[in-house]
Structure formats: structure tokens, C-alpha cells
Short mmCIF file of C-alpha atoms in Angstrom, two decimals:
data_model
loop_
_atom_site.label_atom_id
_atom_site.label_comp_id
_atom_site.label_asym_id
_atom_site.label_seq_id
_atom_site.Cartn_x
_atom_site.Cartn_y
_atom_site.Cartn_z
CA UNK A 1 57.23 13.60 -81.29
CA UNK A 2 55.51 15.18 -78.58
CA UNK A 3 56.90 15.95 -74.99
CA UNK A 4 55.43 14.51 -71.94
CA UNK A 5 55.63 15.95 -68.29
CA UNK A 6 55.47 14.03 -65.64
CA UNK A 7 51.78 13.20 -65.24
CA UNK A 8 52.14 11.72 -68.88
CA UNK A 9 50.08 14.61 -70.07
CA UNK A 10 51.43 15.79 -73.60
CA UNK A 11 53.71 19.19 -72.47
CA UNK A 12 50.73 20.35 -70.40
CA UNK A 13 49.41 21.74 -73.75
CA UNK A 14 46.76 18.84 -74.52
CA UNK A 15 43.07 19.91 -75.40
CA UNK A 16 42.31 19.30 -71.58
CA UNK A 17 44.54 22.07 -70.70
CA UNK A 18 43.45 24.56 -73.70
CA UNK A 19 42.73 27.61 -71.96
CA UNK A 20 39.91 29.97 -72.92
CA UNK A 21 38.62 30.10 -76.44
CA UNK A 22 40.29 32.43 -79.01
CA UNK A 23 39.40 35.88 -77.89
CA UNK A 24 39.33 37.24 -81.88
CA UNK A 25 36.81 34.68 -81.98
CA UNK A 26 33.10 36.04 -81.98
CA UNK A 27 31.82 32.50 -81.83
CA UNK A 28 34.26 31.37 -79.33
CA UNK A 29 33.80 34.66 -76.77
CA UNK A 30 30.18 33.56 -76.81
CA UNK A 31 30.95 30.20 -75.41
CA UNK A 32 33.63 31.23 -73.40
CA UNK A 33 30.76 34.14 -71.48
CA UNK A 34 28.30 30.83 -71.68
CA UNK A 35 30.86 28.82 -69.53
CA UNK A 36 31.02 31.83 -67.20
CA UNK A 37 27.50 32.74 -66.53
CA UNK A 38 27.41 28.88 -65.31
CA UNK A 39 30.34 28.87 -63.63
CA UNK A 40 28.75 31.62 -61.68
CA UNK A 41 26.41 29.50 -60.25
CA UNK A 42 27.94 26.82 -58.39
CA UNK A 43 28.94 29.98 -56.24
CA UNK A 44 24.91 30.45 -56.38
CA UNK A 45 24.14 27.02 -55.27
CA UNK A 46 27.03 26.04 -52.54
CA UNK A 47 27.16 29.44 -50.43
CA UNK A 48 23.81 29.50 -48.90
CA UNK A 49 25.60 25.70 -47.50
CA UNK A 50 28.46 28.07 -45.97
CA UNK A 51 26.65 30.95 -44.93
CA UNK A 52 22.88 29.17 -43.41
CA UNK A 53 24.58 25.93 -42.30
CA UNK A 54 27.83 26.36 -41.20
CA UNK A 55 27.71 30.09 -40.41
CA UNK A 56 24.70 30.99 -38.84
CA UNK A 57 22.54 27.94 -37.59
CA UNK A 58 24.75 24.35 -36.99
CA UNK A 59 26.95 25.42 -34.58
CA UNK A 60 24.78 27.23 -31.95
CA UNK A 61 22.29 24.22 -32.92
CA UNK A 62 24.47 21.15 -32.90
CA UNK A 63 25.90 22.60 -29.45
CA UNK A 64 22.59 22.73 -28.09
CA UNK A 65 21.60 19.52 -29.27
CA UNK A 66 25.18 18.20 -27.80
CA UNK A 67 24.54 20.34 -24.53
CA UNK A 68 21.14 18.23 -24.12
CA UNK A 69 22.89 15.07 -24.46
CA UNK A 70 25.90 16.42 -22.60
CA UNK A 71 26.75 14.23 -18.99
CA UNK A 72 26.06 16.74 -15.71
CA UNK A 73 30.11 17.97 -15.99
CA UNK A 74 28.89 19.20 -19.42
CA UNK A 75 30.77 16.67 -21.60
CA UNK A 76 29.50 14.37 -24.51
CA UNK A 77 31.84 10.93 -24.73
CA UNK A 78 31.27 10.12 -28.52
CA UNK A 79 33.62 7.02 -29.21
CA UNK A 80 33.86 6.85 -25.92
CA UNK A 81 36.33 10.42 -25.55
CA UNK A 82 35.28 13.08 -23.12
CA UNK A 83 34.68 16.01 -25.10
CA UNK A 84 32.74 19.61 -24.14
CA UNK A 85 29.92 20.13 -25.20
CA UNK A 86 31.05 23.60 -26.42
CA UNK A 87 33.44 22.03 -28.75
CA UNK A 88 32.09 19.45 -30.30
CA UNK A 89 30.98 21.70 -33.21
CA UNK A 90 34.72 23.03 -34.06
CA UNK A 91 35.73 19.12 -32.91
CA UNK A 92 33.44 17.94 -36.03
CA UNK A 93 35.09 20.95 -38.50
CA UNK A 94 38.05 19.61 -38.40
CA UNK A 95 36.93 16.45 -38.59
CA UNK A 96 35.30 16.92 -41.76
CA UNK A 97 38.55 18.94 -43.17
CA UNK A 98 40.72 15.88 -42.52
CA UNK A 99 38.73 13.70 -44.81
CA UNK A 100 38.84 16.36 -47.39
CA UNK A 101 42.64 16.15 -47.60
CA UNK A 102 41.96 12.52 -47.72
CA UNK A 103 40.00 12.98 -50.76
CA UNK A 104 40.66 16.08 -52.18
CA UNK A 105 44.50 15.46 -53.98
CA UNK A 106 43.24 12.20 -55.40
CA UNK A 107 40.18 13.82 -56.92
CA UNK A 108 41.72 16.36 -58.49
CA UNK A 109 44.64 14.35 -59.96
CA UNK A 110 41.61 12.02 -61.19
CA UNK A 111 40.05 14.74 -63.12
CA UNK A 112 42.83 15.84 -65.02
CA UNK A 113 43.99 12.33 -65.73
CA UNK A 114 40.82 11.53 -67.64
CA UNK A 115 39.33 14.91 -68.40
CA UNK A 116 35.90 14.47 -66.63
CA UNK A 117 35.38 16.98 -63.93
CA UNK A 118 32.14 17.75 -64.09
CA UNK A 119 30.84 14.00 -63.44
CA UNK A 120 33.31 14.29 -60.49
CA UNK A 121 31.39 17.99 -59.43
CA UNK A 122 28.35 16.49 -59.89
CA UNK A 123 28.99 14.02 -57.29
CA UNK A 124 30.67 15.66 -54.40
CA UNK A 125 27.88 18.31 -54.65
CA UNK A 126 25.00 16.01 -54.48
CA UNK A 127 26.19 13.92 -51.77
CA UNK A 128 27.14 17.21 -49.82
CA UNK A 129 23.33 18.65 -50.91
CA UNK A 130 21.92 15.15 -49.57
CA UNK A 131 23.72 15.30 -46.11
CA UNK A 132 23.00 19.12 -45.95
CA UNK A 133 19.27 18.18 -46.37
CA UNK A 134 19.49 15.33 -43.84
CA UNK A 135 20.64 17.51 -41.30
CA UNK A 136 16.25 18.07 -40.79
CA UNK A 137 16.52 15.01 -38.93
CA UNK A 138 19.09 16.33 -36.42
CA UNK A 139 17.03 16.14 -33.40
CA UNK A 140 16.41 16.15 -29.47
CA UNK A 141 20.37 14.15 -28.37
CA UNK A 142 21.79 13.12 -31.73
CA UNK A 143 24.56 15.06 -31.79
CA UNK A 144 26.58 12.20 -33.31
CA UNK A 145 24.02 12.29 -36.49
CA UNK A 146 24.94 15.87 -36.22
CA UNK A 147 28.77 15.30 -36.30
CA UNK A 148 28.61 12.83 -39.14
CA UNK A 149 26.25 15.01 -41.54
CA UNK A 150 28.46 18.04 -40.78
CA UNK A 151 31.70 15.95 -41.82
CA UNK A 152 30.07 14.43 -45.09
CA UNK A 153 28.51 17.83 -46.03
CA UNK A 154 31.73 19.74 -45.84
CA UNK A 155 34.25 17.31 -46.80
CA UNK A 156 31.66 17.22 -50.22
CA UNK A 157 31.97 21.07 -50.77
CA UNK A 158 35.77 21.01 -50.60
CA UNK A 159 36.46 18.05 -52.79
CA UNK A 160 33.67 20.12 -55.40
CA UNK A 161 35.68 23.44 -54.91
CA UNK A 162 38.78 21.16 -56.24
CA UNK A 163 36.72 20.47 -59.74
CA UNK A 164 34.76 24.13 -59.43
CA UNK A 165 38.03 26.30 -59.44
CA UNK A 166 39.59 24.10 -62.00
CA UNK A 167 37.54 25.47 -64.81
CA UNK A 168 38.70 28.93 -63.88
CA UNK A 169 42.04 29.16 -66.30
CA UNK A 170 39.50 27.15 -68.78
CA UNK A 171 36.78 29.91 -69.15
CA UNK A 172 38.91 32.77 -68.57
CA UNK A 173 41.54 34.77 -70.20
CA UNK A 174 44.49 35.71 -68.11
CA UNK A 175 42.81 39.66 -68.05
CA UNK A 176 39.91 38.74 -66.97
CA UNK A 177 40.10 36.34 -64.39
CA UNK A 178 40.14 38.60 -61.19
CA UNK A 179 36.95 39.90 -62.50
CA UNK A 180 35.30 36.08 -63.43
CA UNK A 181 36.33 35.17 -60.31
CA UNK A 182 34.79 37.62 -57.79
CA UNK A 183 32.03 37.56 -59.61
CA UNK A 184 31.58 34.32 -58.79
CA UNK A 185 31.74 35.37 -55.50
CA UNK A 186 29.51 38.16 -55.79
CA UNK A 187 26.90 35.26 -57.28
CA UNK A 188 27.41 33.25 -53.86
CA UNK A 189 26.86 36.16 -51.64
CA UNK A 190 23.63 37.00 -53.21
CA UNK A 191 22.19 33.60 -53.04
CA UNK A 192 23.56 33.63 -48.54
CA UNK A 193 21.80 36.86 -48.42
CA UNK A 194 18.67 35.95 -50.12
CA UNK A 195 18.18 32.30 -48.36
CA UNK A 196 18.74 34.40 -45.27
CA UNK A 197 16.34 36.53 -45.71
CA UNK A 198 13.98 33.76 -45.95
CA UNK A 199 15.57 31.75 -42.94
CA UNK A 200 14.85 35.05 -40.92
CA UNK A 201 11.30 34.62 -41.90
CA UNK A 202 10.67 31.41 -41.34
CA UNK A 203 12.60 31.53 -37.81
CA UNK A 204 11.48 35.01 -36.70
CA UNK A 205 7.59 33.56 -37.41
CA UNK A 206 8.06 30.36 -36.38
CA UNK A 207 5.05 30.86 -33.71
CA UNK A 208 2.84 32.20 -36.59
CA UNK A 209 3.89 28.83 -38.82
CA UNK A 210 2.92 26.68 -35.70
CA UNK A 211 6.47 25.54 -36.14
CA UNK A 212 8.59 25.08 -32.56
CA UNK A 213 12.14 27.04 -32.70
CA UNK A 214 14.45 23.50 -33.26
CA UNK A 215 12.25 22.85 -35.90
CA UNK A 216 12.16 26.19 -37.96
CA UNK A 217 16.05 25.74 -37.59
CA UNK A 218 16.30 22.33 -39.55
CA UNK A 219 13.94 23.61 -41.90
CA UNK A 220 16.57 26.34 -42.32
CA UNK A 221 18.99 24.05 -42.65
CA UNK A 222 17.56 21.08 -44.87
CA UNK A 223 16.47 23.84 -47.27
CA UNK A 224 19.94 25.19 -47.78
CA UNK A 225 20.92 21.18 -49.35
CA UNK A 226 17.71 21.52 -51.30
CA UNK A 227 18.85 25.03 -52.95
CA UNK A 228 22.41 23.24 -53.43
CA UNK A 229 21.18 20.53 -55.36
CA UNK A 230 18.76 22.68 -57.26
CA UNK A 231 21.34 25.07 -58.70
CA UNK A 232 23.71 23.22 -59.34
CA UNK A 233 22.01 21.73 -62.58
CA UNK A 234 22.62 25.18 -63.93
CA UNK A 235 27.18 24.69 -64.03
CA UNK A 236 26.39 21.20 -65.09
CA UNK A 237 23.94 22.13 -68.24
CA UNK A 238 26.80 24.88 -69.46
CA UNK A 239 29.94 23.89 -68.27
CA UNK A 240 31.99 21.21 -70.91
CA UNK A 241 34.70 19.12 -70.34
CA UNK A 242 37.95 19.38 -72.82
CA UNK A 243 38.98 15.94 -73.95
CA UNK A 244 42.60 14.74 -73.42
CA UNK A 245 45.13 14.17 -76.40
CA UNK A 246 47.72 11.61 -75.13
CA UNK A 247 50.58 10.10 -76.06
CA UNK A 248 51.75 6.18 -75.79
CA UNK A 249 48.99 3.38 -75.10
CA UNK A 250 45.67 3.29 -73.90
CA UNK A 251 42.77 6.35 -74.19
CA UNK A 252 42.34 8.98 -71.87
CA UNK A 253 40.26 7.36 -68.74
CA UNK A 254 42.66 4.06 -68.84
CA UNK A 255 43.53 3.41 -65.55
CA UNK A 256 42.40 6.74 -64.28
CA UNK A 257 41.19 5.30 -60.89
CA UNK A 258 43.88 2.82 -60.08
CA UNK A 259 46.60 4.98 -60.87
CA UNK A 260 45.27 8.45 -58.69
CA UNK A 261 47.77 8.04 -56.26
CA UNK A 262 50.89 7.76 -58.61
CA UNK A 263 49.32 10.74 -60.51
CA UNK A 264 49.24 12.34 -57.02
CA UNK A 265 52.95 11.55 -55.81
CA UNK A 266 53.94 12.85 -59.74
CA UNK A 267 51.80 15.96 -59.05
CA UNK A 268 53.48 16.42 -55.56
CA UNK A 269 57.09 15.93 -57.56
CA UNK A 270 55.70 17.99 -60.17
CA UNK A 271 55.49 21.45 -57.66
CA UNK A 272 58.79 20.98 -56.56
CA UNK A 273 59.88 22.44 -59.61
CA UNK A 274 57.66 25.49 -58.75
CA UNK A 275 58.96 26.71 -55.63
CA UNK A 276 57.13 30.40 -55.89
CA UNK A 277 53.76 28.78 -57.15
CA UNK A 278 54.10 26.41 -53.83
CA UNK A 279 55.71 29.78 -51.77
CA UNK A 280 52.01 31.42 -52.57
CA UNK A 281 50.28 28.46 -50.85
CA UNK A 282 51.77 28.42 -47.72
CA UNK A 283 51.24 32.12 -47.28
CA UNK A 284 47.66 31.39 -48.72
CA UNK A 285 47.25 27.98 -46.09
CA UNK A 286 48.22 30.45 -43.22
CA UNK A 287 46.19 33.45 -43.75
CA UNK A 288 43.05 31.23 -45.09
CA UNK A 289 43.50 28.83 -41.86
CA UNK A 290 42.55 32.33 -39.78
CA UNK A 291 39.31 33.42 -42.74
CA UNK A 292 38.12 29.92 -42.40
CA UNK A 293 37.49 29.63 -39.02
CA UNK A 294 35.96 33.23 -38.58
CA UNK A 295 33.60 32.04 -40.85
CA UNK A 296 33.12 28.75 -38.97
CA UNK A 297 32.99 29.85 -35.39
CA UNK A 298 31.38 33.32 -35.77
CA UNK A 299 28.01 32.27 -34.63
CA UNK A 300 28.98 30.72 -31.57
CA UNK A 301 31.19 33.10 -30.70
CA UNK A 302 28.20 35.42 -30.75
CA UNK A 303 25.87 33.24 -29.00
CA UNK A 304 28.00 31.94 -26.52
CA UNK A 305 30.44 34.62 -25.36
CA UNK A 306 28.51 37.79 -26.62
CA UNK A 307 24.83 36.43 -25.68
CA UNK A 308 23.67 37.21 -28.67
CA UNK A 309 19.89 35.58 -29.89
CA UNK A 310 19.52 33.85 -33.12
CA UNK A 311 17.66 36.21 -35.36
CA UNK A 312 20.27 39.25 -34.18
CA UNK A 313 23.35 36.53 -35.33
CA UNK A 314 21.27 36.08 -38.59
CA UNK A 315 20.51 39.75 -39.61
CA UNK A 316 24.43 40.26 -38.92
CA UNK A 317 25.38 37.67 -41.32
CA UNK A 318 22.77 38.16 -43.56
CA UNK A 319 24.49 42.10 -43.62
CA UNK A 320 28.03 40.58 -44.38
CA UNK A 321 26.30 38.45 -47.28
CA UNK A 322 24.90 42.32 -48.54
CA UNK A 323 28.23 43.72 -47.59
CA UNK A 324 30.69 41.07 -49.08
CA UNK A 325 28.72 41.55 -52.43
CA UNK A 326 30.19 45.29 -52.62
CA UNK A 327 33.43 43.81 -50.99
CA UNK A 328 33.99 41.43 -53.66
CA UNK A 329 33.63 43.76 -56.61
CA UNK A 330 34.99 46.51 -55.17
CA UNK A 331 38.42 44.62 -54.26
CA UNK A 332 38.11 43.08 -57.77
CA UNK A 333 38.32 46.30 -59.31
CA UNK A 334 40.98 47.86 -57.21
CA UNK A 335 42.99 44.70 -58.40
CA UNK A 336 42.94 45.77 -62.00
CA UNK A 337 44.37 49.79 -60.57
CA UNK A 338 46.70 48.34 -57.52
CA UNK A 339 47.49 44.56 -58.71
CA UNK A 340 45.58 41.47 -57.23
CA UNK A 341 48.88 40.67 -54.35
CA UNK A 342 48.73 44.43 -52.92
CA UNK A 343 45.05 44.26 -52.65
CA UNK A 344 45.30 41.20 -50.97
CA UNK A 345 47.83 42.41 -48.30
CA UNK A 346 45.08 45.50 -47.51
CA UNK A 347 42.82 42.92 -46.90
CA UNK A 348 45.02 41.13 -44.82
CA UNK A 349 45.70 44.03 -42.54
CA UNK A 350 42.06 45.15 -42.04
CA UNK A 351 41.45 41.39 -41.21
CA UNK A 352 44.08 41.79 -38.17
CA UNK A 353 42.24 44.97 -37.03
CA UNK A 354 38.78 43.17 -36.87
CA UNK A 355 39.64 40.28 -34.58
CA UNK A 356 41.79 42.62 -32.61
CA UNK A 357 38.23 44.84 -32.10
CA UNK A 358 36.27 41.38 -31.80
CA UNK A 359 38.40 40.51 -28.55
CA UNK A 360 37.42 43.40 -26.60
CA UNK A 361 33.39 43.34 -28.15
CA UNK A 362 31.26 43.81 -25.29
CA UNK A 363 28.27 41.12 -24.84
CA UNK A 364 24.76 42.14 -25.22
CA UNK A 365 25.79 44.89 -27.76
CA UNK A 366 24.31 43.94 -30.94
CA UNK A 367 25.24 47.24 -32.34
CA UNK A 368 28.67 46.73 -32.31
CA UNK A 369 28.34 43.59 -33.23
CA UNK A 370 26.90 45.03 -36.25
CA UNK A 371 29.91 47.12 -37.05
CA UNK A 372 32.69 44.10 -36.80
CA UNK A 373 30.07 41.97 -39.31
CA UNK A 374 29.94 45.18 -41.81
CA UNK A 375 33.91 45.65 -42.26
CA UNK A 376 33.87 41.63 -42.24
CA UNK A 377 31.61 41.66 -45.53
CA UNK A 378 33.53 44.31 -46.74
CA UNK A 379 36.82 42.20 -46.66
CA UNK A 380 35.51 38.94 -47.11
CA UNK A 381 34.66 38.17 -50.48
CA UNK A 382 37.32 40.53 -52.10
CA UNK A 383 39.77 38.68 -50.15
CA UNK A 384 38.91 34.68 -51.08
CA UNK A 385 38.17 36.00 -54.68
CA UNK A 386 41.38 37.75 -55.79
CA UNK A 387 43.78 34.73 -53.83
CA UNK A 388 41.72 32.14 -56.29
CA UNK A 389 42.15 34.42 -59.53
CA UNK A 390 46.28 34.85 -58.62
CA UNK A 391 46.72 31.61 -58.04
CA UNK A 392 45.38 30.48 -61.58
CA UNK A 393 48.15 32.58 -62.97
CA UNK A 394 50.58 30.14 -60.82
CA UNK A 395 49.12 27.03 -62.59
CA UNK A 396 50.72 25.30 -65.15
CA UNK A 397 48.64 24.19 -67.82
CA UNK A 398 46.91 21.19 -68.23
CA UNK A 399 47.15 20.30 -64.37
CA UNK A 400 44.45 22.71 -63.06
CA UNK A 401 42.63 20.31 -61.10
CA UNK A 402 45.90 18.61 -59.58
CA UNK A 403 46.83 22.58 -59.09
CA UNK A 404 43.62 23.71 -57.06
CA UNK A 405 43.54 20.29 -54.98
CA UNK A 406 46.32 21.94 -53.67
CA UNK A 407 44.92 24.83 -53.00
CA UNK A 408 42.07 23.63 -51.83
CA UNK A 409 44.01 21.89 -49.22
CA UNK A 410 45.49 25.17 -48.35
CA UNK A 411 41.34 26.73 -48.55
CA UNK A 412 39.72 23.82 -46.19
CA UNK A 413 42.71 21.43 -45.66
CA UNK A 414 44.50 22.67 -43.34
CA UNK A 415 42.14 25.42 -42.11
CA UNK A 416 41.42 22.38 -39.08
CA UNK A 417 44.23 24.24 -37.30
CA UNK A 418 42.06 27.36 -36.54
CA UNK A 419 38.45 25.02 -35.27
CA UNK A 420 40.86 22.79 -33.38
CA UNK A 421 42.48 25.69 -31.33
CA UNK A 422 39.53 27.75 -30.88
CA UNK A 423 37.85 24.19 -29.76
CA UNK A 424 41.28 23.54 -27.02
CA UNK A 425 41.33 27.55 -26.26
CA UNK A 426 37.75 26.61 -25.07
CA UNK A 427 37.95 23.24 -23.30
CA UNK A 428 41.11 23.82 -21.35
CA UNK A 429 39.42 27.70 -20.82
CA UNK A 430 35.56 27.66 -20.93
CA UNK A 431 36.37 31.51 -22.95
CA UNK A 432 35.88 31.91 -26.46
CA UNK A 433 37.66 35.22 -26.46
CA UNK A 434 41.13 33.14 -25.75
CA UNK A 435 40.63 31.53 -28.46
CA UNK A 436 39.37 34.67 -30.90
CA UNK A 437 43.23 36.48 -30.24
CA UNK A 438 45.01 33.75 -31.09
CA UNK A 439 44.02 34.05 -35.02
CA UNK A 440 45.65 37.32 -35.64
CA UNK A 441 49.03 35.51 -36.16
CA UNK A 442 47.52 33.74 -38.59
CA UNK A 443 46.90 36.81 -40.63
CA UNK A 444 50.17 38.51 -39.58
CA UNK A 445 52.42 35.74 -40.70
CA UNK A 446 49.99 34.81 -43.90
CA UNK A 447 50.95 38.63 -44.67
CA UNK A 448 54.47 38.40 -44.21
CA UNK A 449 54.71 35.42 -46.44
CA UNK A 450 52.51 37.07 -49.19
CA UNK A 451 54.64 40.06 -49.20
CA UNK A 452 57.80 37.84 -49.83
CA UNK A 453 56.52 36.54 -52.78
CA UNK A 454 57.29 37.73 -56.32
CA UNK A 455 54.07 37.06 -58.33
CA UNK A 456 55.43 38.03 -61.78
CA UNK A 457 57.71 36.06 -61.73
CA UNK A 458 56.00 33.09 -60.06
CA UNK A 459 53.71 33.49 -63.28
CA UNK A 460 56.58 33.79 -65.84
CA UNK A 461 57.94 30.49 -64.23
CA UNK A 462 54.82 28.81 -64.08
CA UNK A 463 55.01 29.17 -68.31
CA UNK A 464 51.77 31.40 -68.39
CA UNK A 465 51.36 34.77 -69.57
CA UNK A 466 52.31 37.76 -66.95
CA UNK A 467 49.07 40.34 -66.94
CA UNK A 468 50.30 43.81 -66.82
CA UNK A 469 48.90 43.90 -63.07
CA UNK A 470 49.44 41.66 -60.37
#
């Protein structure tokens, strides 16, 4: 009779948790690099979401758009709570990251139970596509509309990143994943870097399109949900879900709904017995926490503090997308020489250095402004990409998308630490550089942590196979 683990899964070896297809298999490899190339592309559809919308154009807009509706002390009272103008856009991040923890655990203990993630993918990312492209209508004082559209639209992409990363130790052998992974990076950084270069067209010649500035940016903006939705019909035509063999009554989707939560506590039980797989996340949740918000705040960091004008904070993003490209494939392949964890704590350490160099950045200098977005592209991609590939070697099988709602907890879910001090740092301030300092100990400890952790044999105890590098 067959053994059952604690999420009544059949010993985590069902034909839900098969991993790649038989590598001696020519027909099987075939399928397996099918998977792959459309894996690729929810990278390709989601980014230019990350990079046009949150990155580069909400928050400088949204702030604006709060600032207009802001009282003569300079505050906005949604709900009736004072709030700065100036912080309403890292207010509404965390916001939006909240309801992704919300969401994000039951989703992903949802998909494994009955083996459908890619209906589950398919409707995070629309809904997140649909608010993206509703964010044209963000006009003259709605910052509220604003707020909400940011919350939907990046609560969506977190709970799709659950069911997106969960195909990872599906498609891939345990060799190869470093290198399917920031690839899929390197996919999302192309498509940031070419929707910016149209979003610098279209706002640089806004005059020439008889188009007023707000509006070229929410054409920028709806276009990046348009692009979202468009792509991601490409993962959905080539990635397959694995059906699940069970044991005891009922078929695979019985109950799946009503008994998420259960599935969820079992889950939480479950990585208990895993202390070094759980030891990675909370180095992971630390050092992410201080990536995330970077990403998040960069813009109006460079607006507000720096005085920096839109198309100079777009060309500098739009070099990190070029940059982080490079980055991502470079840092894959000094994995394979150095091990994924060691090239992880380099990253970590050049991370520290930038935001120590961002504090003293002098405004109005949009050359080095330049520089700190360069070694930021360098870093960035390589970074994300080899945590997500080490971490599927910490995953038991057959709980992949329980797994990586975990760690996407740990990406987005608790990365409303960084947004909320950086938005206190500049209400009880008015200076964004007070807040700026204060994420280098996110690094510093996420790097401690890390360097605590023995990966080997995290993967030995996680029952998968230990790579010769790590």
C-alpha cells in the first residue's frame, strides 16, 4: 500500500510531483525544452508590470495625483487617516503585499491539492493585466482609484509567481535549473527594456503625439496590462498540468476549495520537519525585503530627493533592464564554477555597497545616477534568479506550489517591511535618504543568515538529489 504525507498526497511521489521528463528520453527532452521556452515567457509578459508600472511611472505619478488632491498641510485622509502625500505610494505597496499573504498560501496549497495550476495562473494574471490596464483611468485627484488598482495589480502578480515558480522542479532537471531559471529572468528583462524603450518614445514625444504629459504616462502604464495579458497566452498554450494519483476516497479536485486552509495548516506542519529548507527563507525574506523595495521606491527616490525628470529616471531603468540581462546570465554561469549560495552572498555584498553610495548621491547628477542603476542591473537579476533555482532544490516533491507560496511570501510577503519604513522614514522626516540607509541591514543580516546555512545538506534532507555545485 502506498504511503501518504501529510497533505494526503501519495509519498510526495504522485504524477503531480513527477519531476522533469526522463533525460535519456529524446521524446521527453523535447517536451521538457517545450515547457521551458513557455515558461520563459510569463517572465516576458509580467516584468514590463514591475519595471513600467511599479518602477518607473506609478509612484512619481500616483504621488502627484495624491499631491493634487493632498489638503494645504500636504496630507490626503483616505478612510478618513491623515496620510502624506509622499507616502501614499509605499502606504499602497504594502497594502497590496498584505493581501497577497492573504491569498498567496491558500493558492498554492489549492494547486497542488488538485493539480490545476495553470487555470489558477491564468487567473491571477488576468485580473492583475485588467487592473494594470485600468490604471489609464487614474486621473486629475483619484488617488484612491490609484491605491486600489495598485493593490489588485500586485497582489495578482504575487499570487501568479506562487503557480509560475511551481513548474520550475517540473520542467527542469536538478543541473539545469540555475540556468532555466535566469533565463527566465533574462526573458523578463528584455521585454522591461523593450516596453521602455517604447514608453520613452511615447513620453519623450508626447508634444509631437498631441498627447499632454499625465496622459502619455497612463498610456505607459495601461499598455504594460495589455502586454501582460497578451503574453501570457504563450505559458498557458505550452505549459501542462501533471494529474494527481491519490490514495483513499474521492478524485483529485474533491474538496480542493473547502479544504485550502487545512491543506495550508498541514503544509505549515509539514516545514517544520525541514528546518534548513525554512532556515533559507528567512535569510531569503530578509535580504529580498531590502531588493524589493529598491525596486519599488527607486523612482521616487530619484524624483523626489535627487530631482531627477521622468525621461532621465526612465533611460536609467531602462539601462538596468539592458544591464540585468548580462547580470542574470552572467551570475547564472558563475553558479555552475562557484555554487549558486556563494554567488548569492557576492551579490549580497555589492548590494550593501550600492545603497551605501545611493545615500550620499548628489541631486541633479544624472550621471551618477547612471552609475548606481548600472551595478544595480548588474546584480539584480543574477541575484532573484539563482535564490529561486536553490530553493527548488529545498522542495520536497509533490508540494511545489505549497513550497513557493512560501517563498513567495518571503519574495512579496513580507517585503511590506521595507515600503512601510521608507514610507514612516519619510512622514515623521520629509527625507528619503533616512529612509534609503536603513535597508543595508536588511542585506547585512539576509547575508549572515545565508552564510549559516548548509545547502547540501538542506537538499539531501529535503529527499532530492544534491547537484555537484551549490
Amino acid at each position: 500500500m502506498t504511503d501518504v504525507d501529510t497533505t494526503g498526497q501519495p509519498d510526495g511521489r504522485g504524477a503531480d510531483s513527477a519531476g522533469p521528463a526522463d533525460p535519456a528520453d529524446p521524446a521527453g527532452r523535447a517536451e521538457r525544452k517545450r515547457e521551458q521556452r513557455g515558461w520563459y515567457f510569463y517572465d516576458f509578459a509580467c516584468s514590463v508590470y514591475s519595471t513600467s508600472v511599479l518602477t518607473v511611472f506609478l509612484g512619481p505619478y500616483l504621488t502627484s495625483v495624491a499631491k493634487a488632491a493632498a489638503d494645504p498641510e500636504g496630507f490626503v485622509h483616505p478612510l478618513g487617516v491623515p496620510v502624506r502625500a509622499g507616502s501614499l505610494f509605499a502606504y499602497a505597496v504594502s497594502a497590496s503585499i498584505v493581501v497577497a499573504v492573504l491569498a498567496m498560501p491558500l493558492v498554492g496549497a489549492v494547486a497542488d491539492r488538485s493539480g490545476r495550476k495553470k487555470p489558477l495562473l491564468a487567473a491571477s494574471a488576468y485580473l492583475g493585466a485588467t487592473a494594470t490596464t485600468g490604471m489609464f483611468f487614474l486621473d486629475g485627484e483619484r488617488y484612491l482609484l490609484g491605491a486600489f488598482l495598485l493593490i489588485v495589480a500586485n497582489a495578482s502578480l504575487s499570487v501568479s509567481m506562487v503557480l509560475y515558480n511551481a513548474y520550475l522542479p517540473q520542467i527542469a532537471e536538478p543541473e539545469e535549473r540555475d540556468t532555466v531559471s535566469s533565463r527566465g529572468w533574462a526573458f523578463g528583462y528584455t521585454s522591461g527594456a523593450l516596453v521602455l524603450v517604447l514608453n520613452l518614445v511615447v513620453y519623450s514625444g508626447h508634444d509631437s503625439f498631441g498627447l499632454s504629459e499625465g496622459t502619455a504616462v497612463r498610456i505607459c502604464l495601461a499598455s504594460a496590462g495589455l502586454w501582460w495579458g497578451a503574453f501570457t497566452l504563450v505559458p498557458l498554450r505550452r505549459l501542462r498540468d501533471r494529474a494527481i494519483e491519490r490514495t483513499g476516497h474521492g478524485g483529485a479536485e474533491e474538496g480542493a476549495v473547502g479544504s485550502g486552509w487545512k491543506q495550508l495548516k498541514a503544509t505549515l506542519r509539514d516545514m517544520r520537519r525541514h528546518p534548513l529548507t525554512l532556515s533559507f527563507l528567512l535569510a531569503y525574506l530578509i535580504y529580498n525585503d531590502g531588493v524589493q523595495t529598491v525596486i519599488s521606491q527607486a523612482s521616487v527616490y530619484g524624483s523626489e530627493e535627487l530631482g531627477l525628470d521622468q525621461t532621465t529616471l526612465i533611460t536609467a531603468v531602462l539601462l538596468v533592464q539592458v544591464l540585468a540581462v548580462a547580470g542574470a546570465l552572467g551570475m547564472g554561469r558563475m553558479a555552475r564554477s562557484y555554487g549558486a549560495k556563494r554567488t548569492i552572498l557576492g551579490s549580497l555584498a555589492v548590494w550593501t555597497a550600492i545603497l551605501a553610495a545611493g545615500y550620499f548621491l548628489p541631486a541633479d547628477a544624472p550621471v551618477f545616477f547612471y552609475c548606481l542603476a548600472a551595478a544595480i542591473g548588474l546584480v539584480l537579476g543574477g541575484s532573484q534568479a539563482l535564490s529561486r533555482s536553490l530553493f527548488s532544490h529545498l522542495v520536497p516533491r509533490g508540494k511545489e506550489a505549497e513550497y513557493f507560496s512560501a517563498y513567495e511570501m518571503s519574495d512579496r510577503g513580507l517585503s511590506w517591511l521595507g515600503p512601510l519604513v521608507f514610507g514612516l522614514a519619510y512622514q515623521l522626516t520629509g527625507s528619503y535618504r533616512d529612509a534609503i540607509i536603513s535597508l543595508v541591514i536588511f542585506f547585512g543580516v539576509g547575508f549572515v543568515l545565508l552564510a549559516r546555512v548548509p545547502v547540501r545538506r538542506a537538499v539531501a534532507a529535503a529527499g532530492n538529489p544534491v547537484p555537484d555545485r551549490i
